[in-house]
Coordinates of N, CA and C and ligand atoms in Angstrom, one line a residue:
M821 N 147.6 135.3 -88.7 CA 148.6 136.1 -89.5 C 149.2 135.2 -90.6
M822 N 149.8 134.1 -90.1 CA 150.5 133.2 -91.0 C 149.5 132.5 -92.0
M823 N 148.3 132.2 -91.4 CA 147.4 131.5 -92.3 C 146.8 132.4 -93.3
G824 N 146.6 133.7 -92.9 CA 146.1 134.7 -93.9 C 147.0 134.7 -95.1
N825 N 148.3 134.8 -94.9 CA 149.2 134.8 -96.0 C 149.2 133.6 -96.8
L826 N 149.1 132.4 -96.1 CA 149.2 131.2 -96.8 C 147.9 131.0 -97.8
E827 N 146.8 131.4 -97.2 CA 145.6 131.3 -98.0 C 145.7 132.2 -99.2
R828 N 146.2 133.4 -99.0 CA 146.3 134.3 -100.2 C 147.3 133.7 -101.2
D829 N 148.4 133.1 -100.8 CA 149.3 132.5 -101.7 C 148.7 131.4 -102.5
V830 N 148.0 130.5 -101.8 CA 147.4 129.4 -102.5 C 146.3 129.9 -103.5
A831 N 145.5 130.9 -103.0 CA 144.5 131.5 -103.9 C 145.1 132.1 -105.1
S832 N 146.2 132.8 -104.9 CA 146.8 133.5 -106.1 C 147.5 132.5 -107.0
S833 N 148.0 131.4 -106.5 CA 148.5 130.4 -107.4 C 147.4 129.7 -108.2
V834 N 146.3 129.5 -107.5 CA 145.1 128.9 -108.2 C 144.6 129.9 -109.3
A835 N 144.6 131.2 -108.9 CA 144.2 132.2 -109.9 C 145.1 132.2 -111.1
L836 N 146.4 132.0 -110.9 CA 147.4 131.9 -111.9 C 147.1 130.8 -112.9
L837 N 146.8 129.6 -112.2 CA 146.4 128.4 -113.0 C 145.2 128.7 -113.9
D838 N 144.3 129.5 -113.4 CA 143.1 129.9 -114.1 C 143.3 130.6 -115.4
R839 N 144.5 131.3 -115.4 CA 144.7 132.1 -116.7 C 145.3 131.2 -117.8
L840 N 145.8 130.0 -117.5 CA 146.3 129.1 -118.5 C 145.2 128.7 -119.5
P841 N 145.5 128.4 -120.7 CA 144.4 128.0 -121.6 C 143.5 127.0 -121.1
A842 N 142.2 127.1 -121.4 CA 141.2 126.2 -120.9 C 141.5 124.7 -121.3
A843 N 142.1 124.6 -122.5 CA 142.4 123.2 -123.0 C 143.2 122.4 -122.0
N844 N 143.9 123.2 -121.1 CA 144.8 122.5 -120.2 C 144.3 122.2 -118.8
V845 N 143.0 122.1 -118.7 CA 142.3 121.9 -117.4 C 143.0 120.7 -116.7
A846 N 143.1 119.6 -117.4 CA 143.6 118.4 -116.7 C 145.0 118.7 -116.2
E847 N 145.8 119.3 -117.0 CA 147.2 119.6 -116.6 C 147.2 120.6 -115.4
R848 N 146.4 121.6 -115.4 CA 146.3 122.5 -114.3 C 145.9 121.8 -113.0
M849 N 145.0 120.9 -113.1 CA 144.6 120.2 -111.9 C 145.7 119.3 -111.4
Q850 N 146.5 118.8 -112.4 CA 147.6 117.9 -111.9 C 148.6 118.8 -111.2
I851 N 148.8 120.0 -111.7 CA 149.8 120.9 -111.0 C 149.3 121.2 -109.6
L852 N 148.0 121.6 -109.5 CA 147.4 121.9 -108.2 C 147.5 120.7 -107.2
A853 N 147.1 119.5 -107.8 CA 147.2 118.3 -106.9 C 148.6 118.1 -106.5
A854 N 149.6 118.3 -107.4 CA 151.0 118.0 -107.0 C 151.5 119.0 -106.0
V855 N 151.2 120.3 -106.2 CA 151.6 121.3 -105.2 C 151.0 121.0 -103.8
S856 N 149.7 120.7 -103.8 CA 149.0 120.5 -102.5 C 149.6 119.2 -101.9
H857 N 149.8 118.2 -102.7 CA 150.3 117.0 -102.2 C 151.7 117.1 -101.6
D858 N 152.6 117.8 -102.3 CA 154.0 118.0 -101.9 C 154.1 118.8 -100.6
L859 N 153.1 119.6 -100.3 CA 153.1 120.4 -99.1 C 152.8 119.5 -97.9
Q860 N 152.2 118.4 -98.1 CA 151.8 117.5 -97.0 C 153.0 117.1 -96.2
T861 N 154.1 116.7 -96.9 CA 155.3 116.2 -96.2 C 155.9 117.2 -95.3
P862 N 156.3 118.4 -95.7 CA 156.8 119.4 -94.8 C 155.9 119.7 -93.6
I863 N 154.6 119.7 -93.9 CA 153.6 120.1 -92.8 C 153.6 119.0 -91.8
T864 N 153.7 117.7 -92.2 CA 153.7 116.6 -91.3 C 155.0 116.7 -90.5
R865 N 156.1 117.0 -91.1 CA 157.4 117.1 -90.4 C 157.3 118.2 -89.4
M866 N 156.7 119.3 -89.7 CA 156.6 120.4 -88.7 C 155.7 120.0 -87.6
R867 N 154.7 119.3 -87.9 CA 153.8 118.8 -86.8 C 154.5 117.9 -85.8
L868 N 155.4 117.0 -86.4 CA 156.2 116.1 -85.5 C 157.1 117.0 -84.7
R869 N 157.7 118.0 -85.2 CA 158.6 118.9 -84.5 C 157.9 119.6 -83.3
T870 N 156.6 120.0 -83.5 CA 155.9 120.6 -82.4 C 155.7 119.7 -81.3
D871 N 155.6 118.4 -81.5 CA 155.5 117.4 -80.5 C 156.7 117.5 -79.5
L872 N 157.9 117.9 -80.1 CA 159.1 117.9 -79.2 C 159.2 119.3 -78.5
M873 N 158.4 120.2 -78.8 CA 158.5 121.5 -78.2 C 157.9 121.5 -76.8
D874 N 158.4 122.5 -76.0 CA 157.8 122.6 -74.6 C 156.3 122.9 -74.7
D875 N 155.6 122.4 -73.7 CA 154.2 122.6 -73.7 C 154.0 124.1 -73.3
G876 N 153.2 124.8 -74.1 CA 153.0 126.2 -73.8 C 152.1 126.8 -74.9
P877 N 151.7 128.1 -74.7 CA 150.7 128.7 -75.6 C 151.2 128.7 -77.0
E878 N 152.5 128.9 -77.2 CA 153.0 129.0 -78.6 C 152.9 127.7 -79.3
R879 N 153.1 126.7 -78.6 CA 153.0 125.3 -79.2 C 151.6 125.0 -79.7
G880 N 150.7 125.4 -78.8 CA 149.2 125.2 -79.2 C 148.8 126.0 -80.4
K881 N 149.3 127.2 -80.5 CA 149.0 128.1 -81.6 C 149.6 127.5 -82.9
L882 N 150.8 127.1 -82.8 CA 151.5 126.5 -84.0 C 150.7 125.2 -84.4
Q883 N 150.3 124.4 -83.5 CA 149.6 123.2 -83.8 C 148.3 123.5 -84.5
R884 N 147.6 124.5 -84.0 CA 146.3 124.9 -84.6 C 146.6 125.4 -86.1
D885 N 147.6 126.2 -86.2 CA 147.9 126.7 -87.6 C 148.2 125.5 -88.5
L886 N 149.0 124.6 -88.0 CA 149.4 123.4 -88.8 C 148.1 122.6 -89.2
L887 N 147.3 122.5 -88.3 CA 146.0 121.7 -88.5 C 145.2 122.4 -89.6
E888 N 145.2 123.7 -89.6 CA 144.4 124.5 -90.6 C 145.1 124.3 -91.9
M889 N 146.5 124.3 -91.9 CA 147.2 124.1 -93.2 C 146.9 122.7 -93.7
E890 N 146.9 121.7 -92.9 CA 146.6 120.4 -93.3 C 145.2 120.3 -94.0
T891 N 144.3 121.0 -93.4 CA 142.9 121.0 -94.0 C 142.9 121.6 -95.3
L892 N 143.6 122.8 -95.4 CA 143.6 123.5 -96.7 C 144.2 122.6 -97.8
V893 N 145.3 121.9 -97.4 CA 146.0 121.1 -98.4 C 145.2 119.9 -98.8
R894 N 144.5 119.3 -97.8 CA 143.7 118.1 -98.1 C 142.5 118.5 -99.0
E895 N 141.9 119.7 -98.7 CA 140.8 120.2 -99.6 C 141.3 120.6 -101.0
G896 N 142.6 121.1 -101.0 CA 143.2 121.4 -102.3 C 143.3 120.2 -103.2
V897 N 143.8 119.1 -102.6 CA 143.9 117.8 -103.3 C 142.6 117.3 -103.8
S898 N 141.6 117.4 -102.9 CA 140.3 116.8 -103.3 C 139.6 117.7 -104.3
F899 N 139.8 119.1 -104.2 CA 139.3 120.0 -105.2 C 139.9 119.6 -106.6
A900 N 141.2 119.4 -106.7 CA 141.8 119.1 -107.9 C 141.3 117.8 -108.5
R901 N 141.1 116.8 -107.5 CA 140.6 115.5 -107.9 C 139.2 115.5 -108.5
T902 N 138.3 116.3 -107.8 CA 136.9 116.4 -108.2 C 136.9 117.0 -109.6
L903 N 137.6 118.0 -109.8 CA 137.5 118.7 -111.1 C 138.1 117.8 -112.2
H904 N 139.2 117.1 -111.8 CA 139.8 116.2 -112.8 C 138.9 115.1 -113.2
N905 N 138.0 114.7 -112.3 CA 137.1 113.6 -112.5 C 135.8 114.1 -113.1
A906 N 135.7 115.4 -113.3 CA 134.4 116.0 -113.7 C 134.0 115.6 -115.1
V907 N 134.8 114.8 -115.8 CA 134.5 114.4 -117.2 C 133.5 113.2 -117.1
E908 N 132.3 113.6 -116.8 CA 131.2 112.6 -116.7 C 130.5 112.6 -118.0
E909 N 130.0 111.4 -118.4 CA 129.2 111.4 -119.6 C 127.8 112.0 -119.5
D910 N 127.3 112.6 -120.6 CA 126.0 113.2 -120.6 C 125.0 112.0 -120.6
C911 N 123.9 112.1 -119.9 CA 122.9 111.1 -120.1 C 121.5 111.7 -119.9
K912 N 120.4 111.0 -120.3 CA 119.1 111.5 -120.2 C 118.7 111.5 -118.7
V913 N 118.3 112.7 -118.2 CA 117.9 112.8 -116.8 C 116.6 113.4 -116.6
D914 N 115.8 112.8 -115.7 CA 114.5 113.4 -115.4 C 114.8 114.4 -114.3
L915 N 114.9 115.7 -114.7 CA 115.3 116.8 -113.8 C 114.3 116.9 -112.7
D916 N 113.0 116.8 -112.9 CA 112.1 116.9 -111.8 C 112.4 115.8 -110.7
A917 N 112.7 114.6 -111.2 CA 113.0 113.5 -110.2 C 114.3 113.8 -109.4
L918 N 115.3 114.3 -110.2 CA 116.6 114.6 -109.6 C 116.4 115.7 -108.5
L919 N 115.7 116.7 -108.8 CA 115.5 117.8 -107.8 C 114.7 117.3 -106.6
A920 N 113.6 116.5 -106.9 CA 112.8 116.0 -105.8 C 113.6 115.1 -104.9
S921 N 114.6 114.3 -105.5 CA 115.4 113.5 -104.6 C 116.4 114.3 -103.8
V922 N 116.9 115.3 -104.4 CA 117.8 116.2 -103.6 C 117.1 116.8 -102.4
A923 N 115.9 117.4 -102.7 CA 115.1 118.0 -101.7 C 114.7 117.0 -100.6
A924 N 114.3 115.8 -101.0 CA 113.9 114.8 -100.1 C 115.1 114.4 -99.2
D925 N 116.3 114.3 -99.7 CA 117.5 114.0 -98.9 C 117.7 115.0 -97.8
Y926 N 117.5 116.3 -98.1 CA 117.6 117.3 -97.1 C 116.5 117.2 -96.1
A927 N 115.2 117.0 -96.6 CA 114.1 116.9 -95.7 C 114.3 115.7 -94.7
D928 N 114.8 114.6 -95.2 CA 115.1 113.4 -94.4 C 116.0 113.8 -93.2
A929 N 116.9 114.7 -93.5 CA 117.9 115.1 -92.5 C 117.4 116.2 -91.7
G930 N 116.1 116.6 -91.8 CA 115.5 117.6 -91.0 C 115.9 119.0 -91.4
K931 N 116.3 119.2 -92.7 CA 116.7 120.5 -93.1 C 115.6 121.1 -93.9
P932 N 115.3 122.4 -93.6 CA 114.2 123.1 -94.3 C 114.5 123.5 -95.8
V933 N 114.3 122.6 -96.7 CA 114.5 122.8 -98.1 C 113.2 122.6 -98.9
T934 N 112.8 123.6 -99.6 CA 111.5 123.4 -100.4 C 111.8 123.4 -101.9
L935 N 110.9 122.9 -102.6 CA 111.1 122.8 -104.1 C 109.8 123.2 -104.8
S936 N 110.0 124.0 -105.8 CA 108.8 124.4 -106.7 C 109.2 124.5 -108.1
G937 N 108.2 124.4 -109.0 CA 108.5 124.4 -110.4 C 108.6 123.1 -111.0
E938 N 108.5 123.0 -112.4 CA 108.6 121.7 -113.1 C 109.2 121.8 -114.4
C939 N 109.9 120.8 -114.8 CA 110.5 120.8 -116.1 C 109.7 120.0 -117.1
G940 N 109.2 118.8 -116.7 CA 108.3 118.1 -117.6 C 108.9 117.1 -118.6
T941 N 110.1 117.5 -119.1 CA 110.7 116.6 -120.1 C 112.1 116.2 -119.6
P942 N 112.6 115.0 -120.1 CA 114.0 114.6 -119.7 C 115.0 115.6 -120.4
I943 N 116.1 115.8 -119.7 CA 117.1 116.6 -120.3 C 118.4 115.8 -120.4
L944 N 119.3 116.3 -121.2 CA 120.6 115.6 -121.4 C 121.6 116.4 -120.5
T945 N 122.1 115.7 -119.5 CA 123.1 116.4 -118.6 C 123.9 115.4 -117.8
K946 N 124.8 115.9 -117.0 CA 125.7 115.1 -116.2 C 125.1 115.1 -114.7
P947 N 124.4 114.1 -114.4 CA 123.6 114.1 -113.1 C 124.5 114.3 -111.8
R948 N 125.6 113.6 -111.8 CA 126.4 113.7 -110.6 C 127.0 115.1 -110.4
A949 N 127.4 115.7 -111.5 CA 128.0 117.1 -111.4 C 126.8 118.0 -111.0
L950 N 125.7 117.9 -111.6 CA 124.5 118.7 -111.4 C 124.1 118.7 -109.9
R951 N 124.1 117.5 -109.4 CA 123.7 117.3 -108.0 C 124.7 118.0 -107.0
R952 N 126.0 117.8 -107.4 CA 127.0 118.4 -106.6 C 126.9 120.0 -106.6
V953 N 126.7 120.5 -107.7 CA 126.5 122.0 -107.8 C 125.4 122.4 -106.9
L954 N 124.2 121.7 -107.0 CA 123.0 122.1 -106.2 C 123.3 122.0 -104.8
C955 N 123.9 120.9 -104.4 CA 124.2 120.6 -103.0 C 125.1 121.7 -102.4
N956 N 126.1 122.1 -103.2 CA 127.0 123.2 -102.7 C 126.2 124.5 -102.4
L957 N 125.3 124.8 -103.3 CA 124.5 126.0 -103.2 C 123.5 125.9 -102.0
I958 N 122.9 124.7 -101.9 CA 121.9 124.5 -100.8 C 122.6 124.5 -99.5
D959 N 123.8 123.9 -99.4 CA 124.6 123.9 -98.2 C 124.9 125.3 -97.7
N960 N 125.2 126.1 -98.7 CA 125.5 127.5 -98.3 C 124.3 128.2 -97.8
A961 N 123.2 128.0 -98.5 CA 121.9 128.7 -98.0 C 121.6 128.2 -96.6
L962 N 121.7 126.9 -96.3 CA 121.4 126.4 -95.0 C 122.4 126.9 -94.0
K963 N 123.7 127.0 -94.4 CA 124.7 127.4 -93.4 C 124.6 128.9 -93.1
F964 N 124.3 129.7 -94.1 CA 124.3 131.2 -93.8 C 122.9 131.8 -93.6
A965 N 121.8 131.0 -94.0 CA 120.5 131.6 -93.8 C 119.6 130.6 -93.1
G966 N 120.0 129.4 -92.9 CA 119.1 128.4 -92.2 C 118.0 127.8 -92.9
Q967 N 117.9 128.1 -94.3 CA 116.8 127.6 -95.1 C 117.1 127.8 -96.5
A968 N 116.5 127.0 -97.4 CA 116.7 127.1 -98.8 C 115.5 126.8 -99.6
D969 N 115.2 127.5 -100.7 CA 114.1 127.2 -101.6 C 114.7 127.0 -103.0
I970 N 114.3 125.9 -103.5 CA 114.8 125.6 -104.9 C 113.6 125.9 -105.8
E971 N 113.9 126.7 -106.9 CA 112.9 127.0 -107.9 C 113.4 126.6 -109.3
L972 N 112.6 125.8 -109.9 CA 112.9 125.4 -111.3 C 112.0 126.3 -112.2
R973 N 112.7 127.0 -113.1 CA 111.9 127.9 -114.0 C 112.3 127.6 -115.5
R974 N 111.3 127.7 -116.3 CA 111.5 127.5 -117.8 C 111.8 128.9 -118.3
K975 N 112.8 128.9 -119.2 CA 113.1 130.2 -119.8 C 112.4 130.3 -121.2
P976 N 112.1 131.5 -121.7 CA 111.4 131.6 -123.0 C 112.2 130.9 -124.1
D977 N 113.5 130.8 -124.1 CA 114.3 130.2 -125.2 C 114.3 128.7 -125.1
G978 N 113.5 128.1 -124.2 CA 113.5 126.6 -124.1 C 114.4 126.1 -123.0
G979 N 115.3 126.9 -122.5 CA 116.2 126.5 -121.5 C 115.6 126.5 -120.1
F980 N 116.4 126.2 -119.1 CA 115.9 126.2 -117.7 C 116.8 127.0 -116.8
E981 N 116.3 127.3 -115.7 CA 117.0 128.0 -114.7 C 116.7 127.3 -113.3
I982 N 117.7 126.9 -112.6 CA 117.5 126.4 -111.3 C 118.0 127.5 -110.3
A983 N 117.1 128.0 -109.5 CA 117.5 129.0 -108.5 C 117.5 128.4 -107.1
V984 N 118.5 128.7 -106.4 CA 118.5 128.4 -105.0 C 118.4 129.7 -104.2
L985 N 117.3 129.9 -103.5 CA 117.0 131.1 -102.8 C 117.1 131.1 -101.3
D986 N 117.6 132.1 -100.7 CA 117.5 132.2 -99.2 C 117.2 133.6 -98.8
R987 N 116.9 133.7 -97.5 CA 116.5 135.0 -96.9 C 117.6 135.4 -95.8
G988 N 118.8 134.9 -96.0 CA 119.9 135.2 -95.1 C 120.5 136.6 -95.3
P989 N 121.7 136.7 -94.8 CA 122.4 138.1 -94.8 C 122.8 138.5 -96.2
G990 N 122.9 137.5 -97.2 CA 123.3 137.9 -98.5 C 124.8 138.2 -98.6
I991 N 125.2 138.7 -99.8 CA 126.6 139.0 -100.0 C 126.7 140.4 -100.6
P992 N 127.6 141.2 -100.1 CA 127.7 142.6 -100.6 C 128.0 142.5 -102.1
A993 N 127.3 143.5 -102.8 CA 127.4 143.6 -104.3 C 128.8 143.5 -104.8
T994 N 129.8 144.1 -104.1 CA 131.2 144.1 -104.5 C 131.9 142.8 -104.4
E995 N 131.2 141.8 -103.7 CA 131.9 140.5 -103.5 C 131.1 139.4 -104.2
L996 N 130.1 139.7 -104.9 CA 129.2 138.7 -105.5 C 130.0 137.8 -106.5
E997 N 131.1 138.4 -107.1 CA 131.9 137.6 -108.1 C 133.1 137.0 -107.4
A998 N 133.6 137.8 -106.5 CA 134.9 137.3 -105.8 C 134.7 136.0 -105.0
V999 N 133.5 135.8 -104.5 CA 133.3 134.6 -103.7 C 133.5 133.3 -104.5
F1000 N 133.5 133.4 -105.8 CA 133.8 132.2 -106.7 C 135.2 131.8 -106.7
Q1001 N 136.1 132.7 -106.2 CA 137.5 132.3 -106.2 C 137.8 131.3 -105.1
P1002 N 138.6 130.3 -105.4 CA 138.9 129.3 -104.4 C 139.5 129.9 -103.1
F1003 N 139.0 129.4 -102.0 CA 139.4 129.8 -100.7 C 138.9 131.2 -100.3
Y1004 N 138.1 131.9 -101.1 CA 137.6 133.2 -100.8 C 136.4 133.1 -99.8
R1005 N 136.5 133.7 -98.7 CA 135.3 133.7 -97.8 C 135.2 135.1 -97.3
I1006 N 134.0 135.6 -97.1 CA 133.7 136.9 -96.6 C 134.2 137.1 -95.2
E1007 N 135.0 138.1 -94.9 CA 135.6 138.2 -93.6 C 134.6 138.8 -92.6
T1008 N 133.8 138.0 -92.0 CA 133.0 138.5 -90.9 C 133.0 137.5 -89.8
S1009 N 132.5 137.9 -88.7 CA 132.6 137.0 -87.6 C 131.7 135.7 -87.8
R1010 N 130.6 135.9 -88.7 CA 129.7 134.8 -88.9 C 130.4 133.6 -89.5
N1011 N 131.5 134.0 -90.3 CA 132.2 132.9 -91.0 C 133.0 132.0 -90.1
R1012 N 133.6 132.7 -89.0 CA 134.4 131.9 -88.1 C 133.5 130.8 -87.4
D1013 N 132.3 131.2 -87.2 CA 131.4 130.2 -86.5 C 131.0 129.1 -87.5
T1014 N 130.8 129.4 -88.8 CA 130.2 128.5 -89.7 C 131.2 127.5 -90.2
G1015 N 132.5 127.8 -90.2 CA 133.4 126.8 -90.8 C 133.3 126.7 -92.3
G1016 N 134.2 126.0 -92.9 CA 134.2 125.8 -94.3 C 135.6 126.3 -94.9
T1017 N 135.8 125.9 -96.1 CA 137.1 126.2 -96.7 C 137.1 127.3 -97.7
G1018 N 135.9 127.5 -98.3 CA 135.8 128.6 -99.3 C 136.0 127.9 -100.7
L1019 N 135.7 126.7 -100.8 CA 135.9 126.0 -102.1 C 134.6 125.7 -102.8
G1020 N 133.5 125.7 -102.0 CA 132.2 125.2 -102.5 C 131.8 125.9 -103.8
L1021 N 131.8 127.2 -103.8 CA 131.4 128.0 -105.0 C 132.4 127.8 -106.2
A1022 N 133.7 127.7 -105.8 CA 134.7 127.5 -106.9 C 134.4 126.2 -107.6
I1023 N 134.2 125.2 -106.8 CA 133.9 123.9 -107.4 C 132.6 123.9 -108.2
A1024 N 131.5 124.6 -107.6 CA 130.2 124.7 -108.3 C 130.4 125.4 -109.6
R1025 N 131.2 126.4 -109.7 CA 131.3 127.1 -111.0 C 132.0 126.3 -112.0
Q1026 N 133.1 125.6 -111.6 CA 133.8 124.7 -112.5 C 132.9 123.6 -113.1
L1027 N 132.1 123.0 -112.2 CA 131.2 122.0 -112.6 C 130.1 122.5 -113.5
A1028 N 129.6 123.7 -113.2 CA 128.6 124.3 -114.0 C 129.2 124.5 -115.5
Q1029 N 130.4 124.9 -115.6 CA 131.1 125.0 -116.9 C 131.1 123.6 -117.6
A1030 N 131.4 122.6 -116.8 CA 131.4 121.2 -117.4 C 130.0 120.9 -117.9
L1031 N 129.0 121.4 -117.3 CA 127.6 121.2 -117.7 C 127.1 122.0 -118.8
G1032 N 128.0 123.0 -119.2 CA 127.5 123.9 -120.2 C 126.5 124.9 -119.7
A1033 N 126.6 125.1 -118.4 CA 125.6 126.0 -117.7 C 126.4 127.2 -117.2
T1034 N 125.6 128.3 -116.8 CA 126.2 129.4 -116.2 C 125.8 129.5 -114.7
L1035 N 126.6 129.9 -113.8 CA 126.3 130.0 -112.4 C 126.6 131.5 -112.0
S1036 N 125.5 132.1 -111.4 CA 125.7 133.5 -110.9 C 125.0 133.7 -109.6
L1037 N 125.4 134.7 -108.9 CA 124.8 135.1 -107.6 C 124.2 136.5 -107.8
A1038 N 123.1 136.7 -107.1 CA 122.5 138.0 -107.1 C 121.8 138.3 -105.8
T1039 N 121.7 139.6 -105.4 CA 121.0 139.9 -104.2 C 119.5 139.9 -104.5
R1040 N 118.7 139.4 -103.6 CA 117.3 139.3 -103.8 C 116.6 140.5 -103.3
E1041 N 115.5 140.9 -104.0 CA 114.7 141.9 -103.6 C 114.1 141.5 -102.2
G1042 N 114.1 142.3 -101.3 CA 113.6 142.0 -99.9 C 114.7 141.3 -99.1
G1043 N 115.9 141.1 -99.6 CA 117.0 140.6 -98.8 C 117.3 139.1 -99.1
G1044 N 118.5 138.7 -98.9 CA 118.9 137.3 -99.1 C 119.6 137.1 -100.4
L1045 N 119.9 135.9 -100.7 CA 120.8 135.6 -101.9 C 120.0 134.7 -102.9
E1046 N 120.2 134.9 -104.2 CA 119.7 134.0 -105.2 C 120.9 133.5 -106.0
A1047 N 121.1 132.2 -105.9 CA 122.1 131.5 -106.8 C 121.4 131.0 -108.0
N1048 N 121.9 131.3 -109.2 CA 121.1 130.9 -110.4 C 122.0 130.1 -111.3
L1049 N 121.5 128.9 -111.6 CA 122.2 128.0 -112.5 C 121.4 128.0 -113.8
G1050 N 121.9 128.6 -114.9 CA 121.2 128.7 -116.1 C 121.6 127.6 -117.1
M1051 N 120.6 126.8 -117.5 CA 120.9 125.7 -118.4 C 120.3 125.9 -119.8
R1052 N 121.1 125.6 -120.8 CA 120.5 125.8 -122.2 C 119.4 124.8 -122.5
K1053 N 118.8 125.1 -123.6 CA 117.6 124.3 -124.1 C 117.9 122.8 -123.9
A1054 N 116.8 122.2 -123.4 CA 116.9 120.7 -123.2 C 117.3 120.0 -124.4
G1055 N 118.3 119.0 -124.3 CA 118.8 118.3 -125.5 C 118.0 117.0 -125.7
Ligands
LIG62 N1 123.8 131.8 -99.3 C1 124.8 132.6 -98.8 N2 124.5 133.6 -98.0 C2 125.5 134.4 -97.5 N3 126.8 134.3 -97.8 C3 127.2 133.3 -98.6 C4 126.2 132.4 -99.2 N4 126.8 131.5 -100.0 C5 128.1 131.8 -99.9 N5 128.4 132.9 -99.1 C6 129.7 133.6 -98.8 O1 130.6 133.2 -99.9 C7 131.7 132.5 -99.3 C8 132.2 131.4 -100.2 O2 131.3 130.3 -100.3 P1 131.8 128.9 -100.5 O3 130.7 128.0 -100.6 O4 132.8 128.9 -101.7 O5 132.7 128.6 -99.3 P2 132.3 128.1 -97.8 O6 130.8 127.8 -97.7 O7 132.7 129.2 -96.9 O8 133.1 126.8 -97.5 P3 132.9 125.4 -98.2 O9 131.8 125.5 -99.2 O10 134.2 125.1 -98.8 O11 132.6 124.5 -97.1 C9 131.2 132.0 -97.9 O12 132.2 131.9 -97.0 C10 130.2 133.1 -97.5 O13 131.0 134.2 -97.0
LIG63 MG1 130.0 126.5 -99.2

């Protein structure tokens, strides 16, 4: 109960920050980092107080809530930090090699991730941000569907599309856009088991913007989810 409200509060303050002019991204992230950071002190104080409480079910529940709050705050700080540091320089990147290395990292860890398609020419992009976006999408596919297929497609206008596909439960049409909000997670029992904070897609979308790319989700024909990163003509 308590956590539901807190998550909503945090999400709505972040949504509020989102409406400030785009030029103030750095400032917005400082506000988010400051708010998250300042919450750490009272939460720690509350946790110390619970240590003095009588041992009982209420104390355990309170401690679990506080632990969850600590996680949210910590993730909030790191969310702000990531985005703040997102100002990475563009450089020439061999997209085929980058994707192959991402797929190989998962394969090494025993995760079923496949790769198809080719780009053929180097592109101008921010490789660390791109990698992070892809990993967030692949992690979701693995978590909710148990498998991921990466497809690199050339667009007729000379741009590229990187699709991360899965055959899992997908996302209801009405929530395909909402899941990009920070801390938004679909309320189903499957999420309680999978864990996570609900920041992966929010981070991915912000980073996609930094890449000059678009990120969208769609339901696949035959079931499952397609996450699509659209990149403009290679520079
Ligand atoms: N491939 C997918 N299949 C089904 N549902 C998905 C998929 N990707 C995301 N979702 C839904 O969208 C929600 C938000 O995803 P997001 O990546 O932002 O958060 P998370 O994975 O829950 O946590 P985090 O990424 O912070 O660990 C998920 O909780 C899940 O309900
Ligand atoms: Mg995720």
